[in-house]
Amino acid sequence: MQNTVKDAILRGRKKVENVVEGGRRKVESVVEGGLDTVETVVGAGLNTVETVVVKGRKTVESAVSRGRKTVEKRFLHGRSTMQAAVLHGRQDVRIEAVPVPRAAAGELIVQVGAALTCGTDLKVFRRGYHARMIVPPALFGHEMAGTVVEAGAGVTNFRPGDHVVALNSAPCGACYFCQRDQENLCDNLLFNNGAYAEYIRVPARIVAKNTLRIPEGVPLEHAALTEPLACAVHGFEDSNPRAGDTIAIIGGGPLGLMILHVASLAGYKTISLVRHPGQVEAARQLGATHVVQTSMIRKAIDDTRALTPDNRGVDIAIEAVGVPEAWQEAVELVRKGGTVNFFGGCAANTHVSLDTNRLHYSDITLRATFHHTPAICRKALDLIASGRFQAGAFITGRAHLYELNRVFEKLMNRSSEIKTAIVP
Ligand SMILES: [Zn+2]
Ligand SMILES: [Zn+2]
């Protein structure tokens, strides 16, 4: 029997420290300096973390965080399973123990610092699926920021310890649409879900194209707003605002408020149309020049037009609710030559009926902005990092992963909550 640390551990010694203190002769000859931690043992090639974990060592986390290559496949931070939200169907999300993901070539594993609730997730929770993004049973959640804990082979621009936002999608770069700077419409948009979990795997394409390092000092829960804010910035810019324009935004949900805030930060006059009294204060705080609060569409149209010279209507109307009635309302709000952006996605198989005369003889431009591009995601994070964007105003609650069901139920009951940060 040999007196190496490895053999000592294999024989069931409880502590490496004891081995050292026990004065095993080979220890000092193999390892220079004080051999007092598991990392040193592993680093010296005397054992694998696997064996150490099996023996119940507590210091394996630090071994892993130092990027040891000998970690056995099953373990990250010394664990084989993690808690994660799994969507099983309509209003059926369960917190389950699932395998901790490990990084294959080009991938990252990110320890989730904050995952934000989102209107899309709420829709998915209510309907049980999302045709393009998620089919159950599946990991769930897509707005998050966290800390890199593992980088797969070939990843050179990120390493463990980096704070990152990994976006929920990345375009292919090769299709007709990607080649024409419409990457949001990519034929092969790769989506990633699983933010409501302790760890999330980031696919190689998203690592390469749509993962952003978070500047120092920006809280993770603020950085997690990058994804929805990118959608908002995209919708705003796509509406082609001109200096002096008045922009009406229909909807007091998270996206409506974000578009409002982006427009107001850019110096435009804004009219925020909200249904619920509880949304008025937030709209004001986020820079609305005027707030029109009513649940009656006709009144909302009249009141909004009354805020423009000669009732002519606003220059731009952005719909951020996602119901056909609001799409029709948006068309009624704009002046001759105005632009309407149907930003809110409606349920499948819904239709709207529009006054063709008004569209034609008033020369109305209709647009409908979907999703984001990598360039716009960078812009969004820059805006958050600038400190001008009131990120904190959008996070109105915090909850543990275990409370996710309760949080969604609360959001379905139309509270004045904007977003809840889910902290695993
Ligand atoms: Zn979202
Ligand atoms: Zn593409």
Coordinates of C-alpha atoms and ligand atoms in Angstrom, one line a residue:
M1 CA 0.0 0.0 0.0
Q2 CA 1.3 3.4 -1.0
N3 CA 1.3 6.5 1.0
T4 CA -0.1 8.9 -1.6
V5 CA -3.1 11.2 -0.9
K6 CA -5.1 9.3 -3.5
D7 CA -4.6 6.0 -1.8
A8 CA -5.4 7.6 1.5
I9 CA -8.7 8.9 0.2
L10 CA -9.5 5.6 -1.4
R11 CA -8.9 3.9 1.9
G12 CA -11.6 6.2 3.3
R13 CA -9.7 8.8 5.1
K14 CA -12.2 11.5 6.1
K15 CA -10.0 14.6 5.5
V16 CA -7.2 15.4 3.3
E17 CA -5.9 17.6 6.1
N18 CA -5.7 14.6 8.3
V19 CA -3.6 12.9 5.6
V20 CA -1.2 15.8 5.6
E21 CA -1.1 16.1 9.3
G22 CA -0.7 12.3 9.5
G23 CA 2.7 12.9 7.9
R24 CA 2.4 10.7 4.8
R25 CA 5.7 10.7 3.3
K26 CA 4.8 10.9 -0.3
V27 CA 2.6 14.0 0.1
E28 CA 5.3 16.5 0.5
S29 CA 7.4 15.0 -2.3
V30 CA 4.5 15.1 -4.7
V31 CA 2.9 18.5 -3.8
E32 CA 4.9 21.5 -3.1
G33 CA 3.7 23.9 -0.4
G34 CA 0.9 23.2 2.1
L35 CA -1.4 20.5 0.9
D36 CA -4.5 21.4 2.7
T37 CA -7.4 21.5 0.3
V38 CA -9.2 19.2 -2.2
E39 CA -8.3 21.6 -5.0
T40 CA -4.7 21.0 -4.4
V41 CA -5.1 17.3 -4.4
V42 CA -7.0 17.5 -7.6
G43 CA -4.7 20.0 -9.1
A44 CA -1.8 17.7 -8.3
G45 CA -3.5 15.0 -10.3
L46 CA -3.7 12.7 -7.3
N47 CA -7.4 12.2 -7.5
T48 CA -10.5 13.2 -9.4
V49 CA -13.2 15.4 -8.0
E50 CA -15.5 12.5 -8.6
T51 CA -13.8 10.4 -6.0
V52 CA -13.6 13.3 -3.7
V53 CA -17.3 14.0 -4.0
V54 CA -18.1 10.4 -3.5
K55 CA -16.1 10.6 -0.3
G56 CA -18.3 13.5 0.8
R57 CA -15.9 16.3 0.7
K58 CA -17.3 19.7 1.2
T59 CA -14.8 21.7 -0.7
V60 CA -15.7 20.5 -4.1
E61 CA -17.5 23.7 -5.0
S62 CA -14.3 25.6 -4.9
A63 CA -12.6 22.9 -6.9
V64 CA -15.2 23.3 -9.6
S65 CA -15.2 27.0 -9.6
R66 CA -11.4 26.9 -10.2
G67 CA -12.2 25.1 -13.4
R68 CA -10.9 21.7 -12.7
K69 CA -11.0 19.4 -15.7
T70 CA -11.3 16.2 -13.8
V71 CA -14.9 16.9 -12.6
E72 CA -17.0 13.8 -13.3
K73 CA -19.8 14.5 -15.9
R74 CA -22.6 14.4 -13.4
F75 CA -21.4 17.1 -11.1
L76 CA -21.5 20.8 -11.2
H77 CA -20.8 22.6 -7.9
G78 CA -20.8 19.0 -6.6
R79 CA -24.4 18.5 -7.5
S80 CA -26.2 16.2 -10.0
T81 CA -29.6 17.8 -9.8
M82 CA -31.1 21.2 -9.5
Q83 CA -34.5 22.8 -8.9
A84 CA -36.2 24.0 -12.1
A85 CA -39.7 25.0 -13.3
V86 CA -41.0 22.5 -15.7
L87 CA -44.1 23.4 -17.9
H88 CA -46.3 20.4 -18.3
G89 CA -49.4 22.0 -19.8
R90 CA -52.1 24.6 -19.1
Q91 CA -51.5 26.3 -15.7
D92 CA -49.3 23.4 -14.8
V93 CA -45.8 24.4 -13.9
R94 CA -44.0 22.2 -11.4
I95 CA -40.8 22.8 -9.5
E96 CA -38.8 19.6 -10.0
A97 CA -35.4 18.2 -9.5
V98 CA -33.8 17.9 -13.0
P99 CA -30.2 17.1 -14.0
V100 CA -27.8 20.0 -13.7
P101 CA -26.9 20.8 -17.3
R102 CA -23.2 20.6 -18.4
A103 CA -21.5 22.6 -21.1
A104 CA -20.8 20.9 -24.4
A105 CA -18.5 22.5 -26.9
G106 CA -19.3 26.1 -27.4
E107 CA -21.9 26.2 -24.6
L108 CA -22.1 28.0 -21.3
I109 CA -23.7 27.0 -18.0
V110 CA -25.0 30.1 -16.2
Q111 CA -26.1 30.1 -12.6
V112 CA -29.3 32.2 -12.7
G113 CA -29.1 35.3 -10.6
A114 CA -32.6 36.6 -11.5
A115 CA -35.3 35.5 -13.9
L116 CA -38.1 37.9 -14.7
T117 CA -41.7 37.1 -15.3
C118 CA -43.0 38.2 -18.6
G119 CA -46.3 38.6 -20.4
T120 CA -45.2 35.9 -22.9
D121 CA -44.6 33.5 -20.1
L122 CA -47.9 34.4 -18.6
K123 CA -49.6 33.6 -22.0
V124 CA -47.6 30.3 -22.1
F125 CA -48.7 29.5 -18.5
R126 CA -52.3 30.2 -19.4
R127 CA -52.3 28.3 -22.8
G128 CA -49.8 25.6 -21.9
Y129 CA -47.6 26.1 -24.9
H130 CA -46.1 28.6 -27.4
A131 CA -46.1 27.5 -31.0
R132 CA -42.7 29.0 -31.8
M133 CA -41.0 29.0 -28.5
I134 CA -42.0 26.2 -26.2
V135 CA -43.7 22.8 -26.3
P136 CA -44.2 20.9 -23.0
P137 CA -42.9 19.3 -21.0
A138 CA -40.2 21.9 -21.1
L139 CA -38.0 24.1 -19.0
F140 CA -39.5 27.5 -18.8
G141 CA -38.6 31.2 -18.5
H142 CA -36.5 33.3 -20.8
E143 CA -35.5 36.6 -19.3
M144 CA -32.5 36.2 -17.1
A145 CA -29.0 37.2 -16.1
G146 CA -26.5 35.3 -14.1
T147 CA -23.0 34.2 -13.6
V148 CA -21.0 31.9 -15.9
V149 CA -20.0 28.7 -14.0
E150 CA -18.9 26.6 -16.8
A151 CA -17.6 27.3 -20.3
G152 CA -17.5 24.5 -22.9
A153 CA -14.6 23.7 -25.1
G154 CA -13.8 26.4 -27.6
V155 CA -15.5 29.2 -25.7
T156 CA -13.0 32.0 -25.6
N157 CA -15.0 35.2 -24.9
F158 CA -16.5 34.1 -21.5
R159 CA -15.2 32.4 -18.5
P160 CA -16.5 31.3 -15.1
G161 CA -17.3 34.3 -12.9
D162 CA -18.5 36.6 -15.8
H163 CA -21.8 38.2 -15.3
V164 CA -23.9 37.7 -18.5
V165 CA -27.2 38.1 -20.1
A166 CA -27.9 35.2 -22.4
L167 CA -30.7 36.2 -24.7
N168 CA -33.6 33.9 -25.4
S169 CA -32.8 33.4 -29.1
A170 CA -30.2 33.8 -31.8
P171 CA -30.5 34.0 -35.6
C172 CA -28.8 31.7 -38.0
G173 CA -27.0 34.3 -40.0
A174 CA -27.4 32.4 -43.2
C175 CA -31.0 32.5 -44.3
Y176 CA -32.7 35.0 -46.6
F177 CA -33.9 37.2 -43.8
C178 CA -30.6 37.2 -41.8
Q179 CA -28.8 38.3 -45.0
R180 CA -31.2 41.2 -45.3
D181 CA -30.8 42.5 -41.8
Q182 CA -34.1 41.1 -40.6
E183 CA -32.6 38.6 -38.1
N184 CA -35.7 38.8 -36.0
L185 CA -37.5 37.0 -38.8
C186 CA -34.8 34.3 -39.2
D187 CA -36.2 31.1 -40.6
N188 CA -34.1 29.1 -38.0
L189 CA -34.4 31.3 -35.0
L190 CA -33.0 29.2 -32.1
F191 CA -34.9 29.7 -28.9
N192 CA -33.8 28.9 -25.4
N193 CA -35.9 28.5 -22.3
G194 CA -35.2 27.4 -18.8
A195 CA -34.5 30.6 -16.9
Y196 CA -36.7 29.6 -13.9
A197 CA -34.0 27.3 -12.6
E198 CA -30.8 27.3 -10.7
Y199 CA -28.7 26.9 -13.8
I200 CA -29.4 27.3 -17.5
R201 CA -27.6 25.9 -20.5
V202 CA -26.8 28.4 -23.1
P203 CA -26.6 26.8 -26.6
A204 CA -23.5 27.5 -28.7
R205 CA -25.2 29.8 -31.2
I206 CA -26.6 32.0 -28.4
V207 CA -23.1 32.1 -26.8
A208 CA -21.6 33.2 -30.1
K209 CA -24.2 35.7 -31.2
N210 CA -26.4 36.8 -28.3
T211 CA -24.7 36.6 -25.0
L212 CA -23.6 39.9 -23.4
R213 CA -21.2 40.6 -20.6
I214 CA -22.9 42.8 -18.0
P215 CA -20.9 45.9 -17.1
E216 CA -19.6 46.2 -13.5
G217 CA -22.1 47.7 -11.1
V218 CA -25.3 46.7 -13.1
P219 CA -27.5 44.5 -10.9
L220 CA -28.4 41.2 -12.4
E221 CA -32.1 41.7 -12.1
H222 CA -31.8 45.0 -14.0
A223 CA -29.6 43.4 -16.7
A224 CA -32.3 40.7 -17.1
L225 CA -34.6 43.3 -18.6
T226 CA -32.4 43.3 -21.7
E227 CA -34.7 41.0 -23.6
P228 CA -38.0 42.7 -23.2
L229 CA -36.3 46.1 -23.5
A230 CA -34.8 45.0 -26.8
C231 CA -38.3 44.3 -28.0
A232 CA -39.4 47.7 -26.9
V233 CA -36.5 49.5 -28.5
H234 CA -37.1 47.6 -31.7
G235 CA -40.8 48.5 -31.7
F236 CA -40.0 52.1 -31.0
E237 CA -37.3 52.5 -33.7
D238 CA -39.3 50.5 -36.2
S239 CA -42.1 53.2 -35.9
N240 CA -39.7 55.7 -37.5
P241 CA -40.3 58.6 -35.1
R242 CA -39.4 62.1 -36.2
A243 CA -38.4 65.0 -34.0
G244 CA -41.4 66.7 -32.4
D245 CA -43.7 63.6 -32.8
T246 CA -46.3 62.8 -30.3
I247 CA -46.5 59.0 -29.7
A248 CA -49.4 57.2 -28.2
I249 CA -48.8 53.8 -26.5
I250 CA -51.7 51.6 -25.9
G251 CA -51.3 49.4 -22.9
G252 CA -49.9 49.7 -19.3
G253 CA -48.3 46.3 -19.2
P254 CA -44.5 45.8 -19.0
L255 CA -43.9 46.3 -22.7
G256 CA -46.3 49.2 -23.0
L257 CA -44.5 50.9 -20.2
M258 CA -41.1 50.1 -21.6
I259 CA -41.9 51.6 -25.0
L260 CA -43.4 54.6 -23.2
H261 CA -40.2 55.0 -21.2
V262 CA -37.9 54.6 -24.2
A263 CA -39.9 57.2 -26.2
S264 CA -39.9 59.6 -23.3
L265 CA -36.1 59.2 -22.8
A266 CA -35.6 59.9 -26.5
G267 CA -37.4 63.2 -26.0
Y268 CA -40.8 62.6 -27.5
K269 CA -44.2 63.7 -26.3
T270 CA -46.0 60.6 -25.1
I271 CA -49.6 59.7 -24.4
S272 CA -50.0 56.5 -22.4
L273 CA -53.3 54.7 -22.7
V274 CA -54.0 52.4 -19.8
R275 CA -57.1 50.5 -18.6
H276 CA -56.4 50.2 -14.9
P277 CA -56.1 53.0 -12.3
G278 CA -53.2 51.1 -10.8
Q279 CA -51.2 51.7 -14.0
V280 CA -51.5 55.5 -14.0
E281 CA -48.8 56.2 -11.5
A282 CA -46.2 54.0 -13.2
A283 CA -46.9 55.6 -16.6
R284 CA -46.4 59.0 -15.0
Q285 CA -43.2 57.9 -13.3
L286 CA -41.8 56.6 -16.6
G287 CA -42.2 59.8 -18.4
A288 CA -45.7 60.0 -19.9
T289 CA -46.6 63.5 -21.0
H290 CA -50.2 62.5 -20.6
V291 CA -52.0 59.5 -19.3
V292 CA -55.5 58.5 -20.6
Q293 CA -57.0 56.0 -18.2
T294 CA -60.2 54.3 -19.2
S295 CA -61.5 50.8 -20.1
M296 CA -63.8 52.3 -22.8
I297 CA -62.2 52.3 -26.2
R298 CA -64.3 55.1 -27.7
K299 CA -63.5 57.4 -24.8
A300 CA -59.8 56.5 -25.0
I301 CA -59.8 57.5 -28.7
D302 CA -61.7 60.7 -28.1
D303 CA -59.6 61.7 -25.1
T304 CA -56.3 61.0 -26.9
R305 CA -57.3 62.9 -30.0
A306 CA -58.4 65.8 -27.8
L307 CA -54.8 66.1 -26.5
T308 CA -53.6 66.9 -30.1
P309 CA -54.1 70.2 -32.0
D310 CA -57.5 70.3 -33.7
N311 CA -58.1 66.7 -32.6
R312 CA -56.0 65.6 -35.6
G313 CA -54.6 62.5 -33.9
V314 CA -51.1 61.4 -32.8
D315 CA -48.2 61.0 -35.2
I316 CA -47.5 57.4 -34.1
A317 CA -49.7 54.9 -32.2
I318 CA -48.0 51.8 -30.8
E319 CA -50.3 49.0 -29.7
A320 CA -48.8 47.0 -26.9
V321 CA -51.8 44.9 -25.6
G322 CA -52.2 42.2 -28.2
V323 CA -56.0 42.1 -28.6
P324 CA -57.8 42.8 -31.9
E325 CA -59.9 45.7 -30.4
A326 CA -56.7 47.5 -29.4
W327 CA -55.3 47.0 -32.9
Q328 CA -58.4 48.7 -34.3
E329 CA -58.2 51.4 -31.7
A330 CA -54.6 52.2 -32.7
V331 CA -55.7 53.0 -36.2
E332 CA -58.2 55.4 -34.9
L333 CA -55.6 57.3 -32.9
V334 CA -53.3 58.5 -35.6
R335 CA -53.4 61.6 -37.8
K336 CA -53.4 61.7 -41.6
G337 CA -50.0 60.3 -42.7
G338 CA -49.5 58.7 -39.3
T339 CA -47.9 55.4 -38.4
V340 CA -49.5 52.5 -36.5
N341 CA -47.3 49.8 -35.0
F342 CA -49.2 46.6 -34.1
F343 CA -46.6 45.6 -31.5
G344 CA -48.7 43.3 -29.3
G345 CA -49.1 39.8 -30.7
C346 CA -52.7 38.5 -30.6
A347 CA -53.9 34.9 -30.1
A348 CA -53.7 32.6 -33.1
N349 CA -56.6 32.8 -35.6
T350 CA -57.8 36.3 -34.6
H351 CA -58.7 38.8 -37.2
V352 CA -59.3 42.6 -37.3
S353 CA -61.5 44.6 -39.6
L354 CA -60.2 48.0 -40.6
D355 CA -61.7 51.0 -42.5
T356 CA -60.0 50.8 -45.9
N357 CA -61.0 54.3 -46.8
R358 CA -59.3 55.7 -43.7
L359 CA -56.2 53.6 -44.3
H360 CA -56.0 54.7 -48.0
Y361 CA -57.2 58.3 -48.1
S362 CA -55.4 59.2 -44.8
D363 CA -52.2 57.5 -46.0
I364 CA -51.7 55.5 -42.9
T365 CA -48.6 53.4 -42.5
L366 CA -49.1 50.1 -40.8
R367 CA -46.2 48.2 -39.2
A368 CA -46.0 45.2 -36.9
T369 CA -42.7 44.7 -35.0
F370 CA -41.7 41.3 -33.8
H371 CA -38.9 40.3 -31.4
H372 CA -35.4 41.6 -31.5
T373 CA -32.0 41.4 -33.2
P374 CA -28.5 40.9 -31.6
A375 CA -27.6 44.6 -32.4
I376 CA -30.8 45.8 -30.7
C377 CA -30.1 43.6 -27.6
R378 CA -26.8 45.3 -27.2
K379 CA -28.5 48.7 -27.4
A380 CA -30.9 47.7 -24.8
L381 CA -28.2 46.6 -22.3
D382 CA -26.3 49.8 -23.0
L383 CA -29.4 51.7 -22.1
I384 CA -29.8 49.8 -18.9
A385 CA -26.1 50.3 -18.0
S386 CA -26.3 54.0 -18.8
G387 CA -28.4 54.5 -15.7
R388 CA -31.0 56.7 -17.5
F389 CA -33.4 53.8 -17.9
Q390 CA -35.3 53.3 -14.6
A391 CA -34.8 49.6 -14.5
G392 CA -35.9 49.4 -10.9
A393 CA -39.3 50.7 -11.6
F394 CA -40.1 47.6 -13.7
I395 CA -39.3 45.1 -11.0
T396 CA -42.2 45.3 -8.5
G397 CA -41.7 42.1 -6.7
R398 CA -39.3 39.3 -5.8
A399 CA -40.1 35.7 -5.2
H400 CA -38.4 32.4 -4.8
L401 CA -38.6 29.8 -7.5
Y402 CA -40.9 27.7 -5.3
E403 CA -43.5 30.5 -5.4
L404 CA -43.6 30.7 -9.2
N405 CA -47.2 29.2 -9.5
R406 CA -48.5 31.7 -7.0
V407 CA -46.7 34.6 -8.8
F408 CA -48.3 33.6 -12.1
E409 CA -51.8 33.3 -10.5
K410 CA -51.4 36.8 -9.1
L411 CA -50.3 38.2 -12.5
M412 CA -53.3 36.6 -14.1
N413 CA -55.5 38.5 -11.8
R414 CA -54.2 41.7 -13.3
S415 CA -52.6 43.2 -10.3
S416 CA -50.5 46.4 -10.7
E417 CA -47.4 44.3 -10.6
I418 CA -45.1 44.9 -13.6
K419 CA -42.4 42.2 -13.3
T420 CA -41.4 39.8 -10.5
A421 CA -37.8 38.8 -10.2
I422 CA -37.7 35.1 -9.6
V423 CA -34.6 34.2 -7.5
P424 CA -33.7 30.5 -7.4
Ligands
ZN1 ZN -40.2 38.2 -22.3
ZN2 ZN -31.5 33.2 -40.3

